PDB file of C-alpha atoms and ligand atoms in Angstrom:
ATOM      1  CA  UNK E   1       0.000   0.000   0.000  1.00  0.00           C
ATOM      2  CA  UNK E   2       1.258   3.439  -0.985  1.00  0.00           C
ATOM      3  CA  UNK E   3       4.006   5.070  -3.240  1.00  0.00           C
ATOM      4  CA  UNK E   4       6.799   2.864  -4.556  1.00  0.00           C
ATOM      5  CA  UNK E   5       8.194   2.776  -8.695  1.00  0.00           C
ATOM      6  CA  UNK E   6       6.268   1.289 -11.219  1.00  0.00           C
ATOM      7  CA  UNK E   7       6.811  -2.470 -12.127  1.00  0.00           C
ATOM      8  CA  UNK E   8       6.347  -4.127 -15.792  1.00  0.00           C
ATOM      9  CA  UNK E   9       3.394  -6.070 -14.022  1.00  0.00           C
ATOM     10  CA  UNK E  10       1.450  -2.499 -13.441  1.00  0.00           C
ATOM     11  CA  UNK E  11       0.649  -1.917 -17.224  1.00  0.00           C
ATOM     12  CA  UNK E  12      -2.511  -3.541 -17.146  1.00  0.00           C
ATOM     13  CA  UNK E  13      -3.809  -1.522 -14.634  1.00  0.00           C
ATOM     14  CA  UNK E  14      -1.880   1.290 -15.508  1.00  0.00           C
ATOM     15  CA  UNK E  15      -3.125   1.718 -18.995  1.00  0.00           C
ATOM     16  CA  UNK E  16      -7.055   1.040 -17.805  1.00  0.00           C
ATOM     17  CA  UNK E  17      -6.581   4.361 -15.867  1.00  0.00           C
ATOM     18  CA  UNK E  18      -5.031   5.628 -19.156  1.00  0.00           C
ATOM     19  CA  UNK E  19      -7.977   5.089 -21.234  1.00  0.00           C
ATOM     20  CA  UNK E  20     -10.695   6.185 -18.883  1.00  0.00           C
ATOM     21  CA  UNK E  21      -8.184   9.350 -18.031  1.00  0.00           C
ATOM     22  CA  UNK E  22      -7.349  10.657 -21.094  1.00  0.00           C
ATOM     23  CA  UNK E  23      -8.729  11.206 -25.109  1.00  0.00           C
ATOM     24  CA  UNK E  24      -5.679  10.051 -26.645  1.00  0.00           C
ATOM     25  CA  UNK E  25      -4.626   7.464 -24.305  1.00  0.00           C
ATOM     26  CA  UNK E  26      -0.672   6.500 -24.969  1.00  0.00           C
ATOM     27  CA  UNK E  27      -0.864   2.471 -25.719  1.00  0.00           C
ATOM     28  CA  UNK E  28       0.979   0.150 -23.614  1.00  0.00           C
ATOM     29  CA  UNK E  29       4.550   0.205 -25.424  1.00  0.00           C
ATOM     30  CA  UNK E  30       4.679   3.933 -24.738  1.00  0.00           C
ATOM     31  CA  UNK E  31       3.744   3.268 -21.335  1.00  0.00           C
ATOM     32  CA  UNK E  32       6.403  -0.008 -21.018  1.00  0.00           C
ATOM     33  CA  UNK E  33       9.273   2.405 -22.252  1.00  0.00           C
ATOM     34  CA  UNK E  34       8.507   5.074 -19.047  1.00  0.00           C
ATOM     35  CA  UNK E  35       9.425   2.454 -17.180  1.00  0.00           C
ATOM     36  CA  UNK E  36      13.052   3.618 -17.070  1.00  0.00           C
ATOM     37  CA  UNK E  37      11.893   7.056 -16.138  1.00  0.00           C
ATOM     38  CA  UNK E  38      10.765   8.260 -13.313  1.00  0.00           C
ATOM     39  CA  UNK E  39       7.278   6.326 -12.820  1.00  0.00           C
ATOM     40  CA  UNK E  40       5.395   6.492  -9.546  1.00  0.00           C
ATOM     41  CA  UNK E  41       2.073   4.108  -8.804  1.00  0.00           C
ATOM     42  CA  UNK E  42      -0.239   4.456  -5.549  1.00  0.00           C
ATOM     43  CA  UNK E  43      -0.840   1.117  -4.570  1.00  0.00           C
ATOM     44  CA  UNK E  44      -4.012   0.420  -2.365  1.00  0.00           C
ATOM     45  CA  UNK E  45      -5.247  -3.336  -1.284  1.00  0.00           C
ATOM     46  CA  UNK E  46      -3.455  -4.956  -4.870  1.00  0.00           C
ATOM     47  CA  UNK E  47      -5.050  -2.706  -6.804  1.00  0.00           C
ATOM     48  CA  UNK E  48      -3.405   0.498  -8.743  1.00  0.00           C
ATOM     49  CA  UNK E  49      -5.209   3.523  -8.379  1.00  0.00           C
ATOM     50  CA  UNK E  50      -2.871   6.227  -9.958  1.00  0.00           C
ATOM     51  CA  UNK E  51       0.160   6.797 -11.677  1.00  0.00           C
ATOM     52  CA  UNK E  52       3.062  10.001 -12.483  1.00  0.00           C
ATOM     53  CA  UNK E  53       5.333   9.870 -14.580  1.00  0.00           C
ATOM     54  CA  UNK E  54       8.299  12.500 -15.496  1.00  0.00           C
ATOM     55  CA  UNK E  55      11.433  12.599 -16.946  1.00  0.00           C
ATOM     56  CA  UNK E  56      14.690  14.982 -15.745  1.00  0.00           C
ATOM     57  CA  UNK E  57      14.892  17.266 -18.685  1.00  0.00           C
ATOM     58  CA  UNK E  58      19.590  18.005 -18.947  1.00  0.00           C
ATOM     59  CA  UNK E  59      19.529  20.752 -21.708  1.00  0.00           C
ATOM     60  CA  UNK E  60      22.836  22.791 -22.434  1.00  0.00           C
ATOM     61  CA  UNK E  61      22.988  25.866 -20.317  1.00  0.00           C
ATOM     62  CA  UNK E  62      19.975  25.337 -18.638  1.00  0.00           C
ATOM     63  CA  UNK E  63      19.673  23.839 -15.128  1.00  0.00           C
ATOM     64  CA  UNK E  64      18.178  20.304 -14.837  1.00  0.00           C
ATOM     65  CA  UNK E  65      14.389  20.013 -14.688  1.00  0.00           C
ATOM     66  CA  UNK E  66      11.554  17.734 -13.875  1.00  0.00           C
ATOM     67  CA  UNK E  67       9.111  17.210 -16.838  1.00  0.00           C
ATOM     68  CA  UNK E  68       5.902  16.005 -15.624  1.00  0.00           C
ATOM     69  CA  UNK E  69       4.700  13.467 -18.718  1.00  0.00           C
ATOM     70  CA  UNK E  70       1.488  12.466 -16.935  1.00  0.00           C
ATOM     71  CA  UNK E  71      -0.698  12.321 -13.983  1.00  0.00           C
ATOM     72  CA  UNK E  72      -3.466  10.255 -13.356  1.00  0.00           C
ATOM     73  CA  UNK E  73      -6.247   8.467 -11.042  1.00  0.00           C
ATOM     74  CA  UNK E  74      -8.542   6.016 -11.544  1.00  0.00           C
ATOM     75  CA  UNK E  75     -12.088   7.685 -12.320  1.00  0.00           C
ATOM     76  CA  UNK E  76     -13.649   6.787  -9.443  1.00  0.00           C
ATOM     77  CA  UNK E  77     -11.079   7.367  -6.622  1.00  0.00           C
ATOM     78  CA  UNK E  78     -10.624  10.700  -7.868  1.00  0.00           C
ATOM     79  CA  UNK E  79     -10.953  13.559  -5.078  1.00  0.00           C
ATOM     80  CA  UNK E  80      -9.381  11.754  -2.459  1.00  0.00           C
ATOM     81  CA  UNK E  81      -6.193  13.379  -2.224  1.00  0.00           C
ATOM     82  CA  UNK E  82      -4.655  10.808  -4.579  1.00  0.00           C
ATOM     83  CA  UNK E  83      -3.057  12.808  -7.019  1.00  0.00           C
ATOM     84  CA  UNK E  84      -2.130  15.130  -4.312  1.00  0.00           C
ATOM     85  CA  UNK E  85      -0.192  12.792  -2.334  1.00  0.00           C
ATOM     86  CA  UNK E  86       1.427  11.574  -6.136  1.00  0.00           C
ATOM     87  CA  UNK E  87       2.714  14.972  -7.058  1.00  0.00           C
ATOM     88  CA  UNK E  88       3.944  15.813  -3.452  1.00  0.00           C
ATOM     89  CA  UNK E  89       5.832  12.118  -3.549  1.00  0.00           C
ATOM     90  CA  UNK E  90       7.517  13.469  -7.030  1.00  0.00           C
ATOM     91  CA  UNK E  91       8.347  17.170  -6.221  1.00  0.00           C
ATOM     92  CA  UNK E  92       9.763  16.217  -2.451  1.00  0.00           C
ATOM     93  CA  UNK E  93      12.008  14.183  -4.132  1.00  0.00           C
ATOM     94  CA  UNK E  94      13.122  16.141  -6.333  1.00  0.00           C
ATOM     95  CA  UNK E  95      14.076  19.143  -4.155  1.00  0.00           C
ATOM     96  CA  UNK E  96      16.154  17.249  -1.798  1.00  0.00           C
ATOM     97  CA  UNK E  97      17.883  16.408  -4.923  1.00  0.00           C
ATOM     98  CA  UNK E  98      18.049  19.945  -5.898  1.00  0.00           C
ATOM     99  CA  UNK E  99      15.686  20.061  -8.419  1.00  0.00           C
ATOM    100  CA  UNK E 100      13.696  23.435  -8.133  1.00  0.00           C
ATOM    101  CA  UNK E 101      11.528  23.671 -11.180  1.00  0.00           C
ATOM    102  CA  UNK E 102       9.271  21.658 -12.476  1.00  0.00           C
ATOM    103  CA  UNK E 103       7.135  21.726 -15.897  1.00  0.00           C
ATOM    104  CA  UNK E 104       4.430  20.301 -17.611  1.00  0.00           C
ATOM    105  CA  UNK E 105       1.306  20.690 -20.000  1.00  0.00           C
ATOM    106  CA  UNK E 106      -1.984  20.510 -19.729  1.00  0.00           C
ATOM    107  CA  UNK E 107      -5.173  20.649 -22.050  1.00  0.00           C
ATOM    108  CA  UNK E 108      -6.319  24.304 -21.872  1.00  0.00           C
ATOM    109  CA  UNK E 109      -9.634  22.740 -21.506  1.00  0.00           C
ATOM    110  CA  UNK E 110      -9.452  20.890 -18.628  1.00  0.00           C
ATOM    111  CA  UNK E 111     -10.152  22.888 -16.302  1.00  0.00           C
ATOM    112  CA  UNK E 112     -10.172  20.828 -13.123  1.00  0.00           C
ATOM    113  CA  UNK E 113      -6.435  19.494 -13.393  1.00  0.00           C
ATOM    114  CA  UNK E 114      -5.229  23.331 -14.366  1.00  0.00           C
ATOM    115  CA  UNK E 115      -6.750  24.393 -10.887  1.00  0.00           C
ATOM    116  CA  UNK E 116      -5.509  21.284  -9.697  1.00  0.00           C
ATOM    117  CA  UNK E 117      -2.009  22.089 -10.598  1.00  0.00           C
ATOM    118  CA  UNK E 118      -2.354  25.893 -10.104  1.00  0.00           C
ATOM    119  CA  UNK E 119      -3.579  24.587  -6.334  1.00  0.00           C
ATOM    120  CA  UNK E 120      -0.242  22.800  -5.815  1.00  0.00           C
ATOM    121  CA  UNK E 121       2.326  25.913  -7.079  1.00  0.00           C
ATOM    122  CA  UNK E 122       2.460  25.699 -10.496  1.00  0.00           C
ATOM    123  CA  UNK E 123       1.621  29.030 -12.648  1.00  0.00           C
ATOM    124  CA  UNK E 124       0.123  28.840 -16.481  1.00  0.00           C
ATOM    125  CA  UNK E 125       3.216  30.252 -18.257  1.00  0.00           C
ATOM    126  CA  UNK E 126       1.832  30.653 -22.112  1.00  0.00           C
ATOM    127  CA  UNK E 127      -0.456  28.721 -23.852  1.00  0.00           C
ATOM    128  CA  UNK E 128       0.994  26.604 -26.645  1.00  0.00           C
ATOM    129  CA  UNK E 129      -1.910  26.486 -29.594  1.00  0.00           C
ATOM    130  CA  UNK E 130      -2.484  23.394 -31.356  1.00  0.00           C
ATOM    131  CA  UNK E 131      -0.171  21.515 -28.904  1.00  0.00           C
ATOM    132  CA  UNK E 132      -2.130  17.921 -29.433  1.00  0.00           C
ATOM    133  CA  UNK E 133      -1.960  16.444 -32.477  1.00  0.00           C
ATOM    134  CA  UNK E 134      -5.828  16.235 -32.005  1.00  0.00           C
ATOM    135  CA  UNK E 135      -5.519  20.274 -32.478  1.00  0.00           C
ATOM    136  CA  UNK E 136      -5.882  20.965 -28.920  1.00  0.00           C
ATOM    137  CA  UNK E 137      -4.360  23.785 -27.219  1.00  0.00           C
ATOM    138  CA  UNK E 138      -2.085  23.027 -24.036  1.00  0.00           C
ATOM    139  CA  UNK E 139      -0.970  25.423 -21.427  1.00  0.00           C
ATOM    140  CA  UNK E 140       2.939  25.592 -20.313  1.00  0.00           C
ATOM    141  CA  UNK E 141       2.914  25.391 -16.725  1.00  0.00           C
ATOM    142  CA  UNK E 142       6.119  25.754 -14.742  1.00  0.00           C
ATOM    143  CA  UNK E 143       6.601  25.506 -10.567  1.00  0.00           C
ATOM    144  CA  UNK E 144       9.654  26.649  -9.035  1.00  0.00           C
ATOM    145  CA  UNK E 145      10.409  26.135  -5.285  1.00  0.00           C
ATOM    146  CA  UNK E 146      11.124  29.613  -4.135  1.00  0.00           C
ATOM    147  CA  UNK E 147      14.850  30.396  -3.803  1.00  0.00           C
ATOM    148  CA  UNK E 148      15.919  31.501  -0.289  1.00  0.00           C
ATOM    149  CA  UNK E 149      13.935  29.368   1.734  1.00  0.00           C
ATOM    150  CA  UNK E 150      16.400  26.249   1.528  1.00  0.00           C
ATOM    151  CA  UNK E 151      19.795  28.351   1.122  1.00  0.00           C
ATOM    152  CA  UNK E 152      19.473  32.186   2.393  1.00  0.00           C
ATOM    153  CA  UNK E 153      21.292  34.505   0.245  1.00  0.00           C
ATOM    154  CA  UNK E 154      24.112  36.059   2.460  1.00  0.00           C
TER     155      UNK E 154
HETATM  156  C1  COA W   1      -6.143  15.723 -12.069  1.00  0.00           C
HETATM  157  C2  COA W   1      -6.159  14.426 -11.228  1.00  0.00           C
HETATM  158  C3  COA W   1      -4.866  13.649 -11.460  1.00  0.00           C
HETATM  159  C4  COA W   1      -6.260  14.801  -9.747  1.00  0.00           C
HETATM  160  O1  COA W   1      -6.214  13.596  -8.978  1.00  0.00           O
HETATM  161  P1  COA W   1      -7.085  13.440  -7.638  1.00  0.00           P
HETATM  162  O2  COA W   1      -6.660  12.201  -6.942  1.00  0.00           O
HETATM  163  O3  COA W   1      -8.519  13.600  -7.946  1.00  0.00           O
HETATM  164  O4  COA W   1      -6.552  14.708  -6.849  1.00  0.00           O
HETATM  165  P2  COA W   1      -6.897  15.164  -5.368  1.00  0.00           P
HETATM  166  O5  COA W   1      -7.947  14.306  -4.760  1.00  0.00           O
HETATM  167  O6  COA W   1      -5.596  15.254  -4.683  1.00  0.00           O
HETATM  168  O7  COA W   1      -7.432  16.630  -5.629  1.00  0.00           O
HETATM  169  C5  COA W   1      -8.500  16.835  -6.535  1.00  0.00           C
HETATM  170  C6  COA W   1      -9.241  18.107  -6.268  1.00  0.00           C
HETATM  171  O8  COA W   1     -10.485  18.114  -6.985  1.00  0.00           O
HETATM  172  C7  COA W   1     -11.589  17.986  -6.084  1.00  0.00           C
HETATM  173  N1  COA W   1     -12.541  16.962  -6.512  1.00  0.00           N
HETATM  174  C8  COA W   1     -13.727  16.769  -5.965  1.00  0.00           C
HETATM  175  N2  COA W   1     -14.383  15.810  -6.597  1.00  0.00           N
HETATM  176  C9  COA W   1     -13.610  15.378  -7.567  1.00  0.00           C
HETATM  177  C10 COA W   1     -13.751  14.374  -8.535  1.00  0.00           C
HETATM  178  N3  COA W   1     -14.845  13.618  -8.655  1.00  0.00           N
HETATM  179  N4  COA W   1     -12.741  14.182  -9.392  1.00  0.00           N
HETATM  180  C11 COA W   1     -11.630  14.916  -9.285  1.00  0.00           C
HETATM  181  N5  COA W   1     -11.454  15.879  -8.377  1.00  0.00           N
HETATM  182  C12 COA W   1     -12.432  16.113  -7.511  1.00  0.00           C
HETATM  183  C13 COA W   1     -10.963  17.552  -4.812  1.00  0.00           C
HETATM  184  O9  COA W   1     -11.762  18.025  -3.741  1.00  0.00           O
HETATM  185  C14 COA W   1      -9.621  18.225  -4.839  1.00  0.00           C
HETATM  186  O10 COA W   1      -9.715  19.578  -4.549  1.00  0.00           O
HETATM  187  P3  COA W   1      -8.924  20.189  -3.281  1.00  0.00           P
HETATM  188  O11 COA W   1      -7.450  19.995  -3.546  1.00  0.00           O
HETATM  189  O12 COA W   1      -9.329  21.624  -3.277  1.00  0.00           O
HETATM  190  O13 COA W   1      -9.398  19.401  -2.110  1.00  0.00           O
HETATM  191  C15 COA W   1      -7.401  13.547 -11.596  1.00  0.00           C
HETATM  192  O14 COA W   1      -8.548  14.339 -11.539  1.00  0.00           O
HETATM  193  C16 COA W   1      -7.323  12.854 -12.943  1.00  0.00           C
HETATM  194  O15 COA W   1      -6.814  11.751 -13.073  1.00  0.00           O
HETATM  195  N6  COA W   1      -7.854  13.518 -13.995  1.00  0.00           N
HETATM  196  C17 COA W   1      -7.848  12.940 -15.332  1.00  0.00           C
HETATM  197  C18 COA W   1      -6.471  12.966 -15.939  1.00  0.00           C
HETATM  198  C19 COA W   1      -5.883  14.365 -15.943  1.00  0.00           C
HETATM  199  O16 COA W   1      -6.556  15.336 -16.246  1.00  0.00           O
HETATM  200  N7  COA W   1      -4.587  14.466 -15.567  1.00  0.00           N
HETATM  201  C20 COA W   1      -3.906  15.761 -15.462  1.00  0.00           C
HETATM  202  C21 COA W   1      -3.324  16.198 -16.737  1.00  0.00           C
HETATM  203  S1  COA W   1      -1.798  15.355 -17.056  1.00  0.00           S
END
């Protein structure tokens, strides 16, 4: 029960929540090959109920990132702080490994994981038209834990 890295044996589940989460669902060899990224599942009584997955992003001259790929619960165990205690799992990790900022998109139309993100630190940046090949529009959203509070300028 709880937070621990995805296993090959988690697709199943994993891509069920995919489908009912999502209108272009990735298919399971997208899925299999996040495997050796950062891929977090909440566990609960043998069943899967939600899933993150992200990527550090090393790009010349920039510091390293967190790219959040994808973030879902099951439909009907949504609301009960699932995704909450997913994304806090992912981000407290990454700042004790000194990983500040963190980015993802999001469909411009769905409204309740914008809010949902905007509710947890992260800011809508710009929005990127035509971002899903389905011609949907995405918004950038970026979260950066605030400088000062770990190491005090002198
Ligand atoms: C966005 C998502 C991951 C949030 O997961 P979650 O487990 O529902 O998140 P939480 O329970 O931590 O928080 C959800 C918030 O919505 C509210 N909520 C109430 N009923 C809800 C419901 N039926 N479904 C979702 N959220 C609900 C919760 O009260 C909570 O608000 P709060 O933080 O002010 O209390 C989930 O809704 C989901 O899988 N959506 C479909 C996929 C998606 O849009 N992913 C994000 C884009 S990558």
């Amino acid at each position: 029960m709880g937070i621990r890295p995805a296993r090959e044996e988690d697709l199943e589940e994993v891509l069920r929540i995919e489908r009912e989460s999502f209108p272009s669902p990735w298919p399971r060899r997208v899925l299999r090959k996040h495997l050796a990224d950062i891929f977090l599942v909440y566990e609960e009584g043998g069943r899967i109920l939600g899933y993150i997955i992200a990527t550090v992003e090393l790009l010349p001259s920039l510091e390293p990132f967190l790219h959040i790929l994808s973030l879902a619960v099951s439909s009907g165990e949504r609301g009960r702080g699932i995704g909450t205690a997913l994304l806090g799992s992912l981000l407290g990790v990454m700042e004790e490994l000194g990983i500040g900022r963190s980015v993802l998109e999001v469909r411009a139309r769905n409204l309740r994981a914008v809010r949902f993100y905007e509710r947890h630190g992260f800011r809508r940046i710009v929005l990127l038209p035509r971002f899903y090949r389905d011609g949907e529009d995405a918004y950038l959203m970026v979260r950066d834990v605030r400088r000062g509070l770990e190491s005090p300028r002198k």
